[in-house]
Amino acid sequence: MSTTVAIPDADELCVYCESRIFDHDPICVRDCDNDCGSPEYFCNYACLSAYIEENSLTTGNACVWNPDESNCC
């Protein structure tokens, strides 16, 4: 699976808060379970975290650790 690396426009906005991403500490995210489509840009980890939480993107996707079992994941 290959992707092309490109620098976003200087005026690219955060998917979550719509701030200019380069005014902060930008993060690029791609959904590589869906052909690594277009990147989504967030201005910082707080916006990424809030976006994940509000859209329930971790529901059903995380390993459940049980300290009583020896085989996890």
Short mmCIF file of N, CA, C and O in Angstrom, two decimals, residues 22-61:
data_model
loop_
_atom_site.label_atom_id
_atom_site.label_comp_id
_atom_site.label_asym_id
_atom_site.label_seq_id
_atom_site.Cartn_x
_atom_site.Cartn_y
_atom_site.Cartn_z
N PHE A 22 -1.44 25.21 10.35
CA PHE A 22 -0.04 25.60 10.53
C PHE A 22 0.15 26.69 11.58
O PHE A 22 1.27 27.07 11.88
N ASP A 23 -0.94 27.17 12.17
CA ASP A 23 -0.83 28.08 13.31
C ASP A 23 -0.60 27.29 14.59
O ASP A 23 -0.43 27.88 15.66
N HIS A 24 -0.63 25.97 14.49
CA HIS A 24 -0.54 25.09 15.66
C HIS A 24 0.45 23.97 15.39
O HIS A 24 1.45 24.19 14.72
N ASP A 25 0.19 22.78 15.86
CA ASP A 25 1.05 21.61 15.70
C ASP A 25 0.27 20.56 14.89
O ASP A 25 -0.32 19.66 15.46
N PRO A 26 0.23 20.67 13.55
CA PRO A 26 -0.68 19.87 12.73
C PRO A 26 -0.42 18.37 12.73
O PRO A 26 0.70 17.91 12.90
N ILE A 27 -1.51 17.63 12.51
CA ILE A 27 -1.48 16.17 12.44
C ILE A 27 -2.28 15.77 11.20
O ILE A 27 -3.37 16.27 10.97
N CYS A 28 -1.72 14.84 10.43
CA CYS A 28 -2.40 14.33 9.24
C CYS A 28 -2.85 12.90 9.54
O CYS A 28 -2.08 12.09 10.04
N VAL A 29 -4.11 12.59 9.23
CA VAL A 29 -4.66 11.26 9.48
C VAL A 29 -5.29 10.74 8.19
O VAL A 29 -5.99 11.47 7.50
N ARG A 30 -5.02 9.46 7.89
CA ARG A 30 -5.65 8.80 6.73
C ARG A 30 -6.34 7.54 7.21
O ARG A 30 -5.87 6.87 8.11
N ASP A 31 -7.43 7.19 6.56
CA ASP A 31 -8.15 5.96 6.86
C ASP A 31 -7.62 4.87 5.94
O ASP A 31 -8.10 4.70 4.83
N CYS A 32 -6.61 4.14 6.38
CA CYS A 32 -6.00 3.13 5.52
C CYS A 32 -6.74 1.80 5.56
O CYS A 32 -6.31 0.84 4.94
N ASP A 33 -7.86 1.73 6.26
CA ASP A 33 -8.74 0.58 6.13
C ASP A 33 -9.67 0.80 4.94
O ASP A 33 -10.40 -0.09 4.54
N ASN A 34 -9.63 2.00 4.40
CA ASN A 34 -10.50 2.35 3.27
C ASN A 34 -9.65 2.96 2.15
O ASN A 34 -9.85 4.10 1.75
N ASP A 35 -8.67 2.21 1.66
CA ASP A 35 -7.81 2.59 0.54
C ASP A 35 -6.96 3.84 0.77
O ASP A 35 -6.57 4.49 -0.19
N CYS A 36 -6.67 4.18 1.99
CA CYS A 36 -5.83 5.35 2.31
C CYS A 36 -6.29 6.58 1.53
O CYS A 36 -5.52 7.24 0.85
N GLY A 37 -7.55 6.90 1.65
CA GLY A 37 -8.14 8.03 0.93
C GLY A 37 -7.49 9.35 1.27
O GLY A 37 -6.37 9.42 1.77
N SER A 38 -8.19 10.40 1.02
CA SER A 38 -7.67 11.75 1.25
C SER A 38 -7.34 11.95 2.72
O SER A 38 -8.07 11.48 3.59
N PRO A 39 -6.28 12.68 3.00
CA PRO A 39 -5.92 12.93 4.40
C PRO A 39 -6.88 13.91 5.06
O PRO A 39 -7.48 14.75 4.39
N GLU A 40 -7.00 13.77 6.35
CA GLU A 40 -7.75 14.72 7.18
C GLU A 40 -6.71 15.42 8.04
O GLU A 40 -5.81 14.78 8.57
N TYR A 41 -6.82 16.73 8.19
CA TYR A 41 -5.85 17.49 8.95
C TYR A 41 -6.47 18.04 10.22
O TYR A 41 -7.58 18.57 10.20
N PHE A 42 -5.73 17.91 11.31
CA PHE A 42 -6.13 18.45 12.61
C PHE A 42 -5.03 19.40 13.07
O PHE A 42 -3.85 19.15 12.83
N CYS A 43 -5.41 20.47 13.76
CA CYS A 43 -4.40 21.46 14.17
C CYS A 43 -3.57 21.00 15.36
O CYS A 43 -2.47 21.49 15.58
N ASN A 44 -4.07 20.03 16.14
CA ASN A 44 -3.32 19.51 17.28
C ASN A 44 -3.98 18.22 17.79
O ASN A 44 -5.04 17.84 17.31
N TYR A 45 -3.33 17.58 18.74
CA TYR A 45 -3.86 16.31 19.27
C TYR A 45 -5.17 16.49 20.02
O TYR A 45 -5.98 15.58 20.07
N ALA A 46 -5.40 17.65 20.62
CA ALA A 46 -6.65 17.88 21.34
C ALA A 46 -7.85 17.82 20.39
O ALA A 46 -8.87 17.20 20.69
N CYS A 47 -7.71 18.44 19.21
CA CYS A 47 -8.81 18.39 18.23
C CYS A 47 -8.99 16.98 17.68
O CYS A 47 -10.12 16.53 17.51
N LEU A 48 -7.90 16.29 17.43
CA LEU A 48 -8.00 14.90 16.98
C LEU A 48 -8.70 14.05 18.01
O LEU A 48 -9.61 13.29 17.70
N SER A 49 -8.32 14.19 19.27
CA SER A 49 -8.91 13.42 20.35
C SER A 49 -10.41 13.72 20.50
O SER A 49 -11.22 12.81 20.64
N ALA A 50 -10.77 14.99 20.43
CA ALA A 50 -12.18 15.37 20.54
C ALA A 50 -12.98 14.82 19.37
O ALA A 50 -14.10 14.34 19.54
N TYR A 51 -12.41 14.86 18.16
CA TYR A 51 -13.07 14.33 16.97
C TYR A 51 -13.32 12.83 17.11
O TYR A 51 -14.40 12.34 16.81
N ILE A 52 -12.31 12.11 17.59
CA ILE A 52 -12.44 10.66 17.81
C ILE A 52 -13.53 10.37 18.82
O ILE A 52 -14.38 9.51 18.61
N GLU A 53 -13.52 11.10 19.92
CA GLU A 53 -14.51 10.90 20.98
C GLU A 53 -15.93 11.20 20.50
O GLU A 53 -16.84 10.40 20.69
N GLU A 54 -16.12 12.34 19.85
CA GLU A 54 -17.46 12.75 19.41
C GLU A 54 -18.04 11.83 18.33
O GLU A 54 -19.25 11.72 18.20
N ASN A 55 -17.17 11.19 17.55
CA ASN A 55 -17.63 10.32 16.48
C ASN A 55 -17.55 8.84 16.84
O ASN A 55 -17.74 7.99 15.98
N SER A 56 -17.26 8.55 18.11
CA SER A 56 -17.18 7.17 18.62
C SER A 56 -16.32 6.27 17.71
O SER A 56 -16.71 5.15 17.39
N LEU A 57 -15.17 6.77 17.32
CA LEU A 57 -14.33 6.04 16.37
C LEU A 57 -13.55 4.90 16.99
O LEU A 57 -12.98 4.08 16.27
N THR A 58 -13.52 4.81 18.30
CA THR A 58 -12.81 3.68 18.93
C THR A 58 -13.76 2.58 19.38
O THR A 58 -13.31 1.51 19.75
N THR A 59 -15.06 2.83 19.32
CA THR A 59 -16.03 1.84 19.77
C THR A 59 -15.89 0.55 18.97
O THR A 59 -16.00 0.55 17.76
N GLY A 60 -15.60 -0.54 19.68
CA GLY A 60 -15.46 -1.84 19.04
C GLY A 60 -14.13 -2.09 18.35
O GLY A 60 -13.92 -3.14 17.77
N ASN A 61 -13.21 -1.14 18.40
CA ASN A 61 -11.94 -1.29 17.69
C ASN A 61 -10.74 -1.53 18.59
O ASN A 61 -9.64 -1.71 18.10
#
